[in-house]
PDB file of C-alpha atoms in Angstrom:
ATOM      1  CA  MET A 318      12.224 -21.560  80.139  1.00 79.00           C
ATOM      2  CA  ASP A 319       9.253 -24.119  81.020  1.00 84.00           C
ATOM      3  CA  LEU A 320       6.216 -25.569  80.689  1.00 86.00           C
ATOM      4  CA  LYS A 321       4.238 -23.882  83.544  1.00 86.00           C
ATOM      5  CA  GLN A 322       6.260 -20.659  82.025  1.00 89.00           C
ATOM      6  CA  LEU A 323       4.335 -21.611  78.321  1.00 91.00           C
ATOM      7  CA  LYS A 324       0.722 -22.743  79.115  1.00 90.00           C
ATOM      8  CA  ALA A 325       0.962 -19.217  81.479  1.00 91.00           C
ATOM      9  CA  LEU A 326       1.617 -16.965  78.325  1.00 91.00           C
ATOM     10  CA  VAL A 327      -0.055 -18.802  75.785  1.00 92.00           C
ATOM     11  CA  THR A 328      -3.195 -19.763  78.306  1.00 92.00           C
ATOM     12  CA  VAL A 329      -2.944 -15.537  79.553  1.00 92.00           C
ATOM     13  CA  ALA A 330      -2.201 -13.856  76.233  1.00 92.00           C
ATOM     14  CA  GLU A 331      -6.027 -16.305  75.377  1.00 90.00           C
ATOM     15  CA  VAL A 332      -8.119 -15.098  77.874  1.00 90.00           C
ATOM     16  CA  GLY A 333      -6.825 -11.911  78.247  1.00 90.00           C
ATOM     17  CA  SER A 334      -6.409 -11.525  82.247  1.00 89.00           C
ATOM     18  CA  VAL A 335      -3.904 -13.169  84.978  1.00 90.00           C
ATOM     19  CA  THR A 336      -7.091 -12.944  86.638  1.00 90.00           C
ATOM     20  CA  ARG A 337      -8.955 -15.156  84.357  1.00 89.00           C
ATOM     21  CA  ALA A 338      -5.478 -17.012  83.089  1.00 90.00           C
ATOM     22  CA  ALA A 339      -4.740 -18.036  87.274  1.00 89.00           C
ATOM     23  CA  GLU A 340      -8.728 -19.333  86.970  1.00 88.00           C
ATOM     24  CA  LEU A 341      -7.912 -21.968  84.209  1.00 88.00           C
ATOM     25  CA  LEU A 342      -4.471 -22.951  85.399  1.00 88.00           C
ATOM     26  CA  HIS A 343      -5.641 -23.436  89.011  1.00 86.00           C
ATOM     27  CA  LEU A 344      -3.483 -21.438  89.894  1.00 85.00           C
ATOM     28  CA  VAL A 345      -3.454 -17.957  92.066  1.00 87.00           C
ATOM     29  CA  GLN A 346      -3.175 -14.952  90.417  1.00 88.00           C
ATOM     30  CA  PRO A 347       1.350 -13.567  91.699  1.00 89.00           C
ATOM     31  CA  ALA A 348       2.034 -17.484  90.848  1.00 89.00           C
ATOM     32  CA  VAL A 349       1.073 -16.853  87.403  1.00 90.00           C
ATOM     33  CA  THR A 350       3.078 -12.651  87.479  1.00 91.00           C
ATOM     34  CA  ARG A 351       5.978 -14.170  87.816  1.00 90.00           C
ATOM     35  CA  GLN A 352       6.212 -16.420  85.634  1.00 90.00           C
ATOM     36  CA  ILE A 353       5.620 -14.278  82.537  1.00 91.00           C
ATOM     37  CA  ARG A 354       7.653 -12.140  84.256  1.00 91.00           C
ATOM     38  CA  THR A 355      10.566 -14.254  85.129  1.00 90.00           C
ATOM     39  CA  LEU A 356       9.903 -15.866  81.254  1.00 90.00           C
ATOM     40  CA  GLU A 357      10.417 -12.337  80.718  1.00 90.00           C
ATOM     41  CA  GLU A 358      13.648 -11.851  82.211  1.00 89.00           C
ATOM     42  CA  GLU A 359      14.976 -14.801  80.663  1.00 89.00           C
ATOM     43  CA  LEU A 360      14.547 -12.416  76.735  1.00 90.00           C
ATOM     44  CA  GLY A 361      15.126  -9.613  77.762  1.00 90.00           C
ATOM     45  CA  VAL A 362      11.930  -9.028  76.444  1.00 91.00           C
ATOM     46  CA  THR A 363       8.456  -7.489  77.015  1.00 92.00           C
ATOM     47  CA  LEU A 364       5.897  -9.651  76.795  1.00 92.00           C
ATOM     48  CA  PHE A 365       1.672  -8.002  77.377  1.00 91.00           C
ATOM     49  CA  GLU A 366       0.801  -4.214  76.860  1.00 89.00           C
ATOM     50  CA  ARG A 367      -1.670  -3.622  79.266  1.00 87.00           C
ATOM     51  CA  THR A 368      -5.079  -2.512  77.816  1.00 86.00           C
ATOM     52  CA  ARG A 369      -8.851  -1.469  78.338  1.00 83.00           C
ATOM     53  CA  GLN A 370      -9.143  -4.674  76.955  1.00 80.00           C
ATOM     54  CA  GLY A 371      -6.503  -6.598  78.688  1.00 85.00           C
ATOM     55  CA  MET A 372      -3.827  -8.606  78.580  1.00 88.00           C
ATOM     56  CA  ARG A 373      -1.771  -7.943  74.923  1.00 90.00           C
ATOM     57  CA  PRO A 374       1.039  -8.960  73.652  1.00 91.00           C
ATOM     58  CA  THR A 375       3.347  -7.529  72.081  1.00 91.00           C
ATOM     59  CA  GLU A 376       4.739  -8.029  68.894  1.00 92.00           C
ATOM     60  CA  ALA A 377       7.484 -10.494  70.544  1.00 91.00           C
ATOM     61  CA  GLY A 378       5.005 -11.345  72.994  1.00 90.00           C
ATOM     62  CA  THR A 379       3.107 -12.598  69.819  1.00 92.00           C
ATOM     63  CA  VAL A 380       5.941 -14.738  68.595  1.00 91.00           C
ATOM     64  CA  MET A 381       7.000 -16.779  71.698  1.00 92.00           C
ATOM     65  CA  VAL A 382       2.457 -16.917  72.096  1.00 92.00           C
ATOM     66  CA  GLU A 383       2.684 -18.779  68.530  1.00 90.00           C
ATOM     67  CA  ARG A 384       5.896 -20.952  69.096  1.00 89.00           C
ATOM     68  CA  ALA A 385       5.187 -22.096  72.620  1.00 90.00           C
ATOM     69  CA  ARG A 386       1.469 -22.970  71.723  1.00 88.00           C
ATOM     70  CA  ARG A 387       2.951 -25.514  68.283  1.00 85.00           C
ATOM     71  CA  ALA A 388       5.055 -26.655  71.063  1.00 86.00           C
ATOM     72  CA  LEU A 389       3.358 -27.459  73.925  1.00 85.00           C
ATOM     73  CA  HIS A 390       1.018 -29.387  71.106  1.00 81.00           C
ATOM     74  CA  GLU A 391       3.968 -31.352  70.330  1.00 80.00           C
ATOM     75  CA  LEU A 392       3.991 -32.115  74.150  1.00 83.00           C
ATOM     76  CA  GLU A 393       0.135 -33.151  74.287  1.00 78.00           C
ATOM     77  CA  ARG A 394       0.757 -35.014  70.572  1.00 70.00           C
ATOM     78  CA  ALA A 395       4.025 -37.530  71.953  1.00 74.00           C
ATOM     79  CA  ARG A 396       2.518 -38.240  76.123  1.00 72.00           C
ATOM     80  CA  ALA A 397      -0.842 -39.506  73.885  1.00 64.00           C
ATOM     81  CA  GLU A 398       1.621 -41.422  72.056  1.00 65.00           C
ATOM     82  CA  VAL A 399       4.295 -42.926  74.082  1.00 67.00           C
ATOM     83  CA  GLN A 400       1.336 -43.748  76.730  1.00 58.00           C
ATOM     84  CA  PRO A 401      -1.958 -45.460  73.990  1.00 56.00           C
ATOM     85  CA  ALA A 402      -3.642 -48.236  76.413  1.00 57.00           C
ATOM     86  CA  PRO A 403      -2.520 -51.537  74.822  1.00 57.00           C
ATOM     87  CA  GLY A 404      -4.121 -51.918  70.952  1.00 63.00           C
ATOM     88  CA  ALA A 405      -5.417 -48.510  70.693  1.00 77.00           C
ATOM     89  CA  VAL A 406      -4.152 -46.220  68.706  1.00 83.00           C
ATOM     90  CA  THR A 407      -4.629 -42.768  70.445  1.00 84.00           C
ATOM     91  CA  GLY A 408      -3.473 -39.420  69.942  1.00 86.00           C
ATOM     92  CA  ILE A 409      -4.266 -35.753  68.918  1.00 88.00           C
ATOM     93  CA  VAL A 410      -4.675 -34.774  65.382  1.00 92.00           C
ATOM     94  CA  THR A 411      -5.560 -31.410  63.609  1.00 93.00           C
ATOM     95  CA  ALA A 412      -7.426 -31.974  60.272  1.00 96.00           C
ATOM     96  CA  GLY A 413      -7.952 -28.930  57.869  1.00 96.00           C
ATOM     97  CA  LEU A 414     -10.844 -28.897  56.080  1.00 96.00           C
ATOM     98  CA  LEU A 415     -12.354 -27.041  53.081  1.00 93.00           C
ATOM     99  CA  GLU A 416     -14.671 -24.572  54.325  1.00 90.00           C
ATOM    100  CA  SER A 417     -17.151 -26.138  50.845  1.00 90.00           C
ATOM    101  CA  THR A 418     -17.421 -28.884  51.624  1.00 93.00           C
ATOM    102  CA  ALA A 419     -17.709 -28.872  56.079  1.00 92.00           C
ATOM    103  CA  ASP A 420     -21.088 -29.858  55.773  1.00 90.00           C
ATOM    104  CA  LEU A 421     -20.659 -33.308  54.200  1.00 92.00           C
ATOM    105  CA  LEU A 422     -17.608 -34.845  56.265  1.00 95.00           C
ATOM    106  CA  ALA A 423     -17.140 -32.842  59.241  1.00 95.00           C
ATOM    107  CA  GLU A 424     -19.883 -34.585  61.170  1.00 95.00           C
ATOM    108  CA  PRO A 425     -19.514 -38.107  59.645  1.00 95.00           C
ATOM    109  CA  LEU A 426     -15.786 -38.282  60.193  1.00 96.00           C
ATOM    110  CA  VAL A 427     -16.061 -37.572  63.808  1.00 96.00           C
ATOM    111  CA  SER A 428     -18.470 -39.773  63.834  1.00 95.00           C
ATOM    112  CA  ALA A 429     -16.568 -42.819  62.664  1.00 95.00           C
ATOM    113  CA  LEU A 430     -13.554 -41.857  64.472  1.00 94.00           C
ATOM    114  CA  ALA A 431     -15.299 -41.772  67.544  1.00 93.00           C
ATOM    115  CA  GLN A 432     -16.535 -45.487  67.260  1.00 92.00           C
ATOM    116  CA  GLU A 433     -13.656 -46.764  65.652  1.00 91.00           C
ATOM    117  CA  HIS A 434     -11.092 -44.569  67.615  1.00 91.00           C
ATOM    118  CA  PRO A 435     -11.958 -43.202  70.248  1.00 90.00           C
ATOM    119  CA  GLY A 436      -8.863 -42.424  71.538  1.00 88.00           C
ATOM    120  CA  VAL A 437      -8.115 -40.438  68.763  1.00 91.00           C
ATOM    121  CA  GLU A 438      -9.161 -36.520  69.533  1.00 90.00           C
ATOM    122  CA  LEU A 439      -9.530 -34.513  66.336  1.00 94.00           C
ATOM    123  CA  ARG A 440      -9.346 -30.785  65.875  1.00 93.00           C
ATOM    124  CA  LEU A 441     -10.812 -29.629  63.020  1.00 95.00           C
ATOM    125  CA  MET A 442      -9.798 -26.336  61.064  1.00 95.00           C
ATOM    126  CA  THR A 443     -11.643 -25.274  58.028  1.00 93.00           C
ATOM    127  CA  GLY A 444     -11.105 -22.487  55.982  1.00 89.00           C
ATOM    128  CA  TYR A 445      -9.927 -21.496  52.445  1.00 86.00           C
ATOM    129  CA  SER A 446      -7.347 -24.359  50.319  1.00 87.00           C
ATOM    130  CA  GLY A 447      -5.033 -20.826  50.830  1.00 84.00           C
ATOM    131  CA  HIS A 448      -5.218 -20.379  54.828  1.00 87.00           C
ATOM    132  CA  LEU A 449      -5.094 -24.664  54.387  1.00 92.00           C
ATOM    133  CA  GLN A 450      -2.309 -24.832  53.050  1.00 90.00           C
ATOM    134  CA  ARG A 451      -0.648 -21.811  54.779  1.00 88.00           C
ATOM    135  CA  TRP A 452      -1.116 -23.532  58.652  1.00 90.00           C
ATOM    136  CA  LEU A 453      -0.157 -26.646  56.458  1.00 91.00           C
ATOM    137  CA  ASP A 454       3.579 -25.486  55.559  1.00 87.00           C
ATOM    138  CA  ASP A 455       3.284 -23.877  59.964  1.00 83.00           C
ATOM    139  CA  GLY A 456       3.114 -26.830  61.471  1.00 84.00           C
ATOM    140  CA  ASP A 457      -0.903 -26.462  62.098  1.00 87.00           C
ATOM    141  CA  LEU A 458      -1.746 -29.021  60.360  1.00 92.00           C
ATOM    142  CA  ASP A 459      -1.410 -32.410  60.208  1.00 93.00           C
ATOM    143  CA  LEU A 460      -3.271 -33.469  57.152  1.00 96.00           C
ATOM    144  CA  THR A 461      -5.820 -31.410  54.611  1.00 97.00           C
ATOM    145  CA  LEU A 462      -7.459 -30.912  52.738  1.00 96.00           C
ATOM    146  CA  LEU A 463      -6.222 -28.559  49.262  1.00 94.00           C
ATOM    147  CA  TYR A 464      -6.819 -27.509  45.378  1.00 87.00           C
ATOM    148  CA  ASN A 465      -4.899 -27.734  42.285  1.00 82.00           C
ATOM    149  CA  LEU A 466      -1.920 -28.605  44.006  1.00 80.00           C
ATOM    150  CA  ASP A 467       0.572 -31.097  43.657  1.00 77.00           C
ATOM    151  CA  SER A 468       2.981 -32.544  45.184  1.00 75.00           C
ATOM    152  CA  THR A 469       6.355 -30.497  46.409  1.00 78.00           C
ATOM    153  CA  PRO A 470       9.632 -31.228  47.890  1.00 82.00           C
ATOM    154  CA  SER A 471       7.447 -30.114  51.258  1.00 82.00           C
ATOM    155  CA  LEU A 472       4.083 -31.762  50.727  1.00 86.00           C
ATOM    156  CA  ASN A 473       2.558 -34.906  49.597  1.00 89.00           C
ATOM    157  CA  ALA A 474      -0.455 -34.106  47.746  1.00 91.00           C
ATOM    158  CA  ARG A 475      -3.087 -37.895  47.022  1.00 93.00           C
ATOM    159  CA  PRO A 476      -6.172 -37.207  44.003  1.00 93.00           C
ATOM    160  CA  LEU A 477      -9.459 -37.432  45.286  1.00 94.00           C
ATOM    161  CA  VAL A 478     -12.063 -36.638  43.754  1.00 93.00           C
ATOM    162  CA  ARG A 479     -12.213 -33.477  40.760  1.00 93.00           C
ATOM    163  CA  GLU A 480     -16.084 -31.645  40.434  1.00 92.00           C
ATOM    164  CA  ARG A 481     -16.974 -28.827  38.818  1.00 92.00           C
ATOM    165  CA  LEU A 482     -17.698 -25.409  39.068  1.00 94.00           C
ATOM    166  CA  TRP A 483     -21.150 -23.671  39.320  1.00 96.00           C
ATOM    167  CA  ALA A 484     -22.870 -20.616  38.851  1.00 96.00           C
ATOM    168  CA  VAL A 485     -24.879 -19.695  42.478  1.00 97.00           C
ATOM    169  CA  ALA A 486     -27.239 -16.523  42.039  1.00 97.00           C
ATOM    170  CA  PRO A 487     -30.557 -15.920  43.929  1.00 96.00           C
ATOM    171  CA  PRO A 488     -33.653 -18.474  43.740  1.00 96.00           C
ATOM    172  CA  ALA A 489     -35.150 -16.122  41.190  1.00 95.00           C
ATOM    173  CA  ALA A 490     -32.148 -15.892  38.554  1.00 95.00           C
ATOM    174  CA  GLY A 491     -33.790 -19.692  37.985  1.00 95.00           C
ATOM    175  CA  LEU A 492     -30.646 -21.254  37.463  1.00 96.00           C
ATOM    176  CA  ARG A 493     -31.405 -24.537  36.862  1.00 94.00           C
ATOM    177  CA  ALA A 494     -29.268 -27.747  37.199  1.00 92.00           C
ATOM    178  CA  ASP A 495     -29.976 -28.971  34.122  1.00 93.00           C
ATOM    179  CA  ARG A 496     -29.329 -25.733  32.517  1.00 96.00           C
ATOM    180  CA  PRO A 497     -25.149 -25.190  32.181  1.00 96.00           C
ATOM    181  CA  VAL A 498     -24.971 -21.796  32.231  1.00 96.00           C
ATOM    182  CA  PRO A 499     -21.363 -19.777  29.878  1.00 96.00           C
ATOM    183  CA  PHE A 500     -18.747 -18.350  32.085  1.00 94.00           C
ATOM    184  CA  ALA A 501     -19.181 -14.922  29.882  1.00 94.00           C
ATOM    185  CA  GLU A 502     -22.800 -14.693  31.222  1.00 94.00           C
ATOM    186  CA  VAL A 503     -22.085 -14.861  34.328  1.00 95.00           C
ATOM    187  CA  ALA A 504     -19.012 -12.458  34.329  1.00 94.00           C
ATOM    188  CA  ALA A 505     -20.964  -9.916  33.707  1.00 94.00           C
ATOM    189  CA  ARG A 506     -23.190 -10.241  36.534  1.00 95.00           C
ATOM    190  CA  PRO A 507     -21.856  -7.940  39.717  1.00 96.00           C
ATOM    191  CA  LEU A 508     -19.744 -10.564  41.275  1.00 96.00           C
ATOM    192  CA  VAL A 509     -19.501 -11.265  44.996  1.00 96.00           C
ATOM    193  CA  MET A 510     -15.844 -13.180  45.102  1.00 94.00           C
ATOM    194  CA  PRO A 511     -13.391 -15.153  47.070  1.00 88.00           C
ATOM    195  CA  ALA A 512     -10.108 -12.625  47.668  1.00 84.00           C
ATOM    196  CA  SER A 513      -7.309 -12.306  44.936  1.00 82.00           C
ATOM    197  CA  GLY A 514      -4.370 -15.105  45.983  1.00 76.00           C
ATOM    198  CA  HIS A 515      -6.414 -18.014  47.288  1.00 79.00           C
ATOM    199  CA  ALA A 516      -6.661 -21.462  44.762  1.00 83.00           C
ATOM    200  CA  LEU A 517     -10.509 -20.780  44.260  1.00 87.00           C
ATOM    201  CA  ARG A 518      -9.940 -17.947  42.614  1.00 90.00           C
ATOM    202  CA  ALA A 519      -7.279 -18.267  40.766  1.00 89.00           C
ATOM    203  CA  LEU A 520      -8.683 -21.469  39.257  1.00 90.00           C
ATOM    204  CA  ILE A 521     -11.678 -18.557  38.322  1.00 92.00           C
ATOM    205  CA  ASP A 522      -9.910 -16.359  36.761  1.00 93.00           C
ATOM    206  CA  GLY A 523      -7.862 -19.064  34.936  1.00 92.00           C
ATOM    207  CA  ALA A 524     -11.513 -19.207  34.032  1.00 92.00           C
ATOM    208  CA  ALA A 525     -12.669 -15.658  32.585  1.00 93.00           C
ATOM    209  CA  GLY A 526      -9.029 -15.421  31.234  1.00 92.00           C
ATOM    210  CA  ARG A 527      -9.847 -18.236  28.438  1.00 92.00           C
ATOM    211  CA  ALA A 528     -13.106 -17.753  28.381  1.00 91.00           C
ATOM    212  CA  GLY A 529     -11.949 -13.720  26.934  1.00 92.00           C
ATOM    213  CA  ALA A 530     -14.063 -11.593  28.954  1.00 91.00           C
ATOM    214  CA  ALA A 531     -13.918  -9.205  31.797  1.00 92.00           C
ATOM    215  CA  MET A 532     -15.026  -9.933  35.621  1.00 94.00           C
ATOM    216  CA  ASP A 533     -17.366  -7.331  37.347  1.00 92.00           C
ATOM    217  CA  VAL A 534     -15.543  -7.735  40.930  1.00 94.00           C
ATOM    218  CA  ALA A 535     -18.294  -5.897  43.491  1.00 95.00           C
ATOM    219  CA  VAL A 536     -17.679  -7.855  47.197  1.00 94.00           C
ATOM    220  CA  GLN A 537     -14.682  -9.965  47.702  1.00 94.00           C
ATOM    221  CA  THR A 538     -14.608 -11.870  50.917  1.00 91.00           C
ATOM    222  CA  ASN A 539     -12.900 -14.564  52.262  1.00 84.00           C
ATOM    223  CA  SER A 540     -15.657 -16.378  54.237  1.00 87.00           C
ATOM    224  CA  LEU A 541     -18.041 -18.915  52.234  1.00 89.00           C
ATOM    225  CA  ARG A 542     -21.185 -18.203  54.489  1.00 91.00           C
ATOM    226  CA  VAL A 543     -20.688 -14.217  53.244  1.00 94.00           C
ATOM    227  CA  GLN A 544     -19.936 -15.381  49.793  1.00 94.00           C
ATOM    228  CA  LYS A 545     -24.036 -16.489  49.638  1.00 95.00           C
ATOM    229  CA  GLN A 546     -25.647 -14.412  52.318  1.00 95.00           C
ATOM    230  CA  LEU A 547     -24.564 -11.638  49.821  1.00 96.00           C
ATOM    231  CA  VAL A 548     -25.581 -13.198  46.259  1.00 96.00           C
ATOM    232  CA  LEU A 549     -29.287 -14.511  48.667  1.00 96.00           C
ATOM    233  CA  ALA A 550     -29.603 -10.681  49.411  1.00 95.00           C
ATOM    234  CA  GLY A 551     -29.634  -9.312  45.669  1.00 94.00           C
ATOM    235  CA  HIS A 552     -25.183  -8.537  45.889  1.00 96.00           C
ATOM    236  CA  GLY A 553     -24.614 -10.648  42.864  1.00 96.00           C
ATOM    237  CA  TRP A 554     -23.526 -13.666  41.195  1.00 97.00           C
ATOM    238  CA  THR A 555     -21.483 -16.272  42.060  1.00 96.00           C
ATOM    239  CA  VAL A 556     -18.738 -19.839  41.697  1.00 95.00           C
ATOM    240  CA  LEU A 557     -18.610 -21.628  43.611  1.00 94.00           C
ATOM    241  CA  PRO A 558     -18.103 -26.335  43.515  1.00 92.00           C
ATOM    242  CA  GLY A 559     -21.329 -27.813  43.783  1.00 90.00           C
ATOM    243  CA  VAL A 560     -20.603 -28.638  46.841  1.00 90.00           C
ATOM    244  CA  GLY A 561     -19.992 -26.026  48.779  1.00 89.00           C
ATOM    245  CA  ILE A 562     -24.231 -24.660  47.815  1.00 92.00           C
ATOM    246  CA  ALA A 563     -26.300 -28.096  47.298  1.00 89.00           C
ATOM    247  CA  GLU A 564     -28.615 -27.516  51.185  1.00 89.00           C
ATOM    248  CA  ASP A 565     -29.220 -23.788  49.900  1.00 93.00           C
ATOM    249  CA  VAL A 566     -30.317 -25.116  46.458  1.00 93.00           C
ATOM    250  CA  ALA A 567     -32.756 -27.473  47.569  1.00 91.00           C
ATOM    251  CA  HIS A 568     -33.636 -24.945  50.679  1.00 93.00           C
ATOM    252  CA  GLY A 569     -34.969 -23.057  47.317  1.00 94.00           C
ATOM    253  CA  THR A 570     -32.276 -20.245  49.285  1.00 95.00           C
ATOM    254  CA  LEU A 571     -30.605 -20.397  45.968  1.00 96.00           C
ATOM    255  CA  SER A 572     -30.281 -20.696  42.316  1.00 97.00           C
ATOM    256  CA  ALA A 573     -27.608 -22.551  40.335  1.00 96.00           C
ATOM    257  CA  ALA A 574     -26.384 -23.993  37.107  1.00 96.00           C
ATOM    258  CA  PRO A 575     -22.066 -24.842  36.179  1.00 95.00           C
ATOM    259  CA  LEU A 576     -20.565 -23.433  34.183  1.00 94.00           C
ATOM    260  CA  CYS A 577     -19.910 -23.951  30.287  1.00 94.00           C
ATOM    261  CA  GLU A 578     -17.419 -22.160  27.965  1.00 92.00           C
ATOM    262  CA  PRO A 579     -15.116 -23.217  29.273  1.00 93.00           C
ATOM    263  CA  GLU A 580     -15.868 -26.794  31.649  1.00 92.00           C
ATOM    264  CA  VAL A 581     -14.618 -25.323  34.913  1.00 91.00           C
ATOM    265  CA  TRP A 582     -13.645 -27.924  37.459  1.00 92.00           C
ATOM    266  CA  ARG A 583     -11.304 -27.695  40.738  1.00 91.00           C
ATOM    267  CA  SER A 584      -9.418 -30.886  41.777  1.00 92.00           C
ATOM    268  CA  ILE A 585      -9.376 -32.135  45.336  1.00 93.00           C
ATOM    269  CA  VAL A 586      -6.499 -33.422  47.457  1.00 94.00           C
ATOM    270  CA  LEU A 587      -4.799 -34.248  50.840  1.00 96.00           C
ATOM    271  CA  ALA A 588      -1.610 -33.129  51.517  1.00 95.00           C
ATOM    272  CA  THR A 589       0.579 -34.553  54.875  1.00 93.00           C
ATOM    273  CA  PRO A 590       3.857 -33.176  55.087  1.00 90.00           C
ATOM    274  CA  ARG A 591       6.604 -35.467  53.899  1.00 84.00           C
ATOM    275  CA  ALA A 592       8.969 -34.723  56.452  1.00 77.00           C
ATOM    276  CA  GLY A 593       9.078 -37.037  59.556  1.00 73.00           C
ATOM    277  CA  ARG A 594       6.989 -39.811  60.988  1.00 78.00           C
ATOM    278  CA  THR A 595       3.346 -40.525  59.613  1.00 84.00           C
ATOM    279  CA  PRO A 596       2.185 -40.696  63.367  1.00 86.00           C
ATOM    280  CA  PRO A 597      -0.648 -44.079  63.658  1.00 89.00           C
ATOM    281  CA  ALA A 598      -3.474 -41.238  64.514  1.00 90.00           C
ATOM    282  CA  VAL A 599      -2.250 -39.435  61.590  1.00 92.00           C
ATOM    283  CA  GLN A 600      -3.617 -42.304  59.450  1.00 93.00           C
ATOM    284  CA  VAL A 601      -6.227 -43.374  61.436  1.00 94.00           C
ATOM    285  CA  VAL A 602      -7.376 -39.984  60.521  1.00 96.00           C
ATOM    286  CA  ALA A 603      -6.617 -39.278  56.246  1.00 96.00           C
ATOM    287  CA  GLY A 604      -7.622 -43.470  56.094  1.00 95.00           C
ATOM    288  CA  GLU A 605     -11.038 -42.282  57.523  1.00 96.00           C
ATOM    289  CA  LEU A 606     -11.148 -38.555  56.344  1.00 97.00           C
ATOM    290  CA  VAL A 607     -10.738 -40.691  52.625  1.00 96.00           C
ATOM    291  CA  ARG A 608     -13.453 -43.564  52.742  1.00 95.00           C
ATOM    292  CA  GLN A 609     -16.031 -40.428  53.637  1.00 95.00           C
ATOM    293  CA  ILE A 610     -15.085 -38.698  50.879  1.00 95.00           C
ATOM    294  CA  GLU A 611     -15.662 -42.059  48.830  1.00 93.00           C
ATOM    295  CA  GLU A 612     -18.882 -42.520  49.621  1.00 93.00           C
ATOM    296  CA  ALA A 613     -20.379 -39.164  49.875  1.00 92.00           C
ATOM    297  CA  VAL A 614     -19.510 -38.987  45.726  1.00 92.00           C
ATOM    298  CA  GLY A 615     -20.154 -43.228  45.302  1.00 90.00           C
ATOM    299  CA  ARG A 616     -23.666 -42.828  47.159  1.00 89.00           C
ATOM    300  CA  GLY A 617     -24.316 -39.119  44.764  1.00 87.00           C
ATOM    301  CA  SER A 618     -24.097 -36.910  48.368  1.00 88.00           C
ATOM    302  CA  TRP A 619     -20.870 -34.333  46.205  1.00 87.00           C
ATOM    303  CA  PRO A 620     -23.225 -32.614  43.530  1.00 78.00           C
ATOM    304  CA  SER A 621     -21.337 -33.114  40.033  1.00 81.00           C
ATOM    305  CA  ALA A 622     -18.088 -34.318  41.475  1.00 87.00           C
ATOM    306  CA  ARG A 623     -16.887 -37.465  39.669  1.00 88.00           C
ATOM    307  CA  PRO A 624     -13.713 -39.737  41.759  1.00 89.00           C
ATOM    308  CA  ALA A 625      -9.725 -37.970  40.353  1.00 84.00           C
ATOM    309  CA  HIS A 626      -8.522 -41.982  38.891  1.00 74.00           C
ATOM    310  CA  ALA A 627     -12.103 -40.977  36.834  1.00 60.00           C
ATOM    311  CA  GLY A 628     -10.868 -38.175  34.648  1.00 51.00           C
TER     312      GLY A 628
END
């Protein structure tokens, strides 16, 4: 098993075609076919099956593709770290942002790193906290924002921000920032909610229990964008952090009010693995992400947020 075989395996899986993979790898098609066949013979399994939609990994192939992709990523990182320009911090860093924070943080983070540390290649992934934590545990992320997480034997969790959750409704509902809405009133409406099992949903379910309110969940989705679209279309209300709906409220496409009875807060942390050394490039990205968050809170761009140490 060698690097050429692993690159061929991953590329064929990504594009679904040996011909296209050969073009991307700057090889002839028989060479790619031979690399896949040799790998299959060495492993004693079939890695791909041909379908009308192209080459699709088998169950064994899917496992190998995932492992090969991670191995290639680690080798890319190692190469970048051991061949730096003099005095420069270099490396590949894969960072996770909560979907609700991406619009606020992604662009300034990328811009700051491009200016201050051009040798750092940043790869951003967004998602719900549950997805991001799984990707961090699996080694697909070097660092990520999560919420309501304490440090564990495998993860360091640095508290950064506490922010309040808001009731979100169509503009006609007339919700306002200066008029908090009791949770029981929100629960009585049809609700568009994140799926069970995610940290945000667990936080909302906990608030429902404290309020003694049964929620009328009409739709569940794992997409923040879809949540907001469905609310705008009149399918129900939802509960979201203020940072995820600030622009929508400013543009008049949604209305929102802080929750009360009880108030609901989430604590955002920066999570990193405990195991192994932290490469300089990861330290640089973590530091810049913390700085961007502190500046956003300080200038009031993060609604109803306060530094974690402020209580």
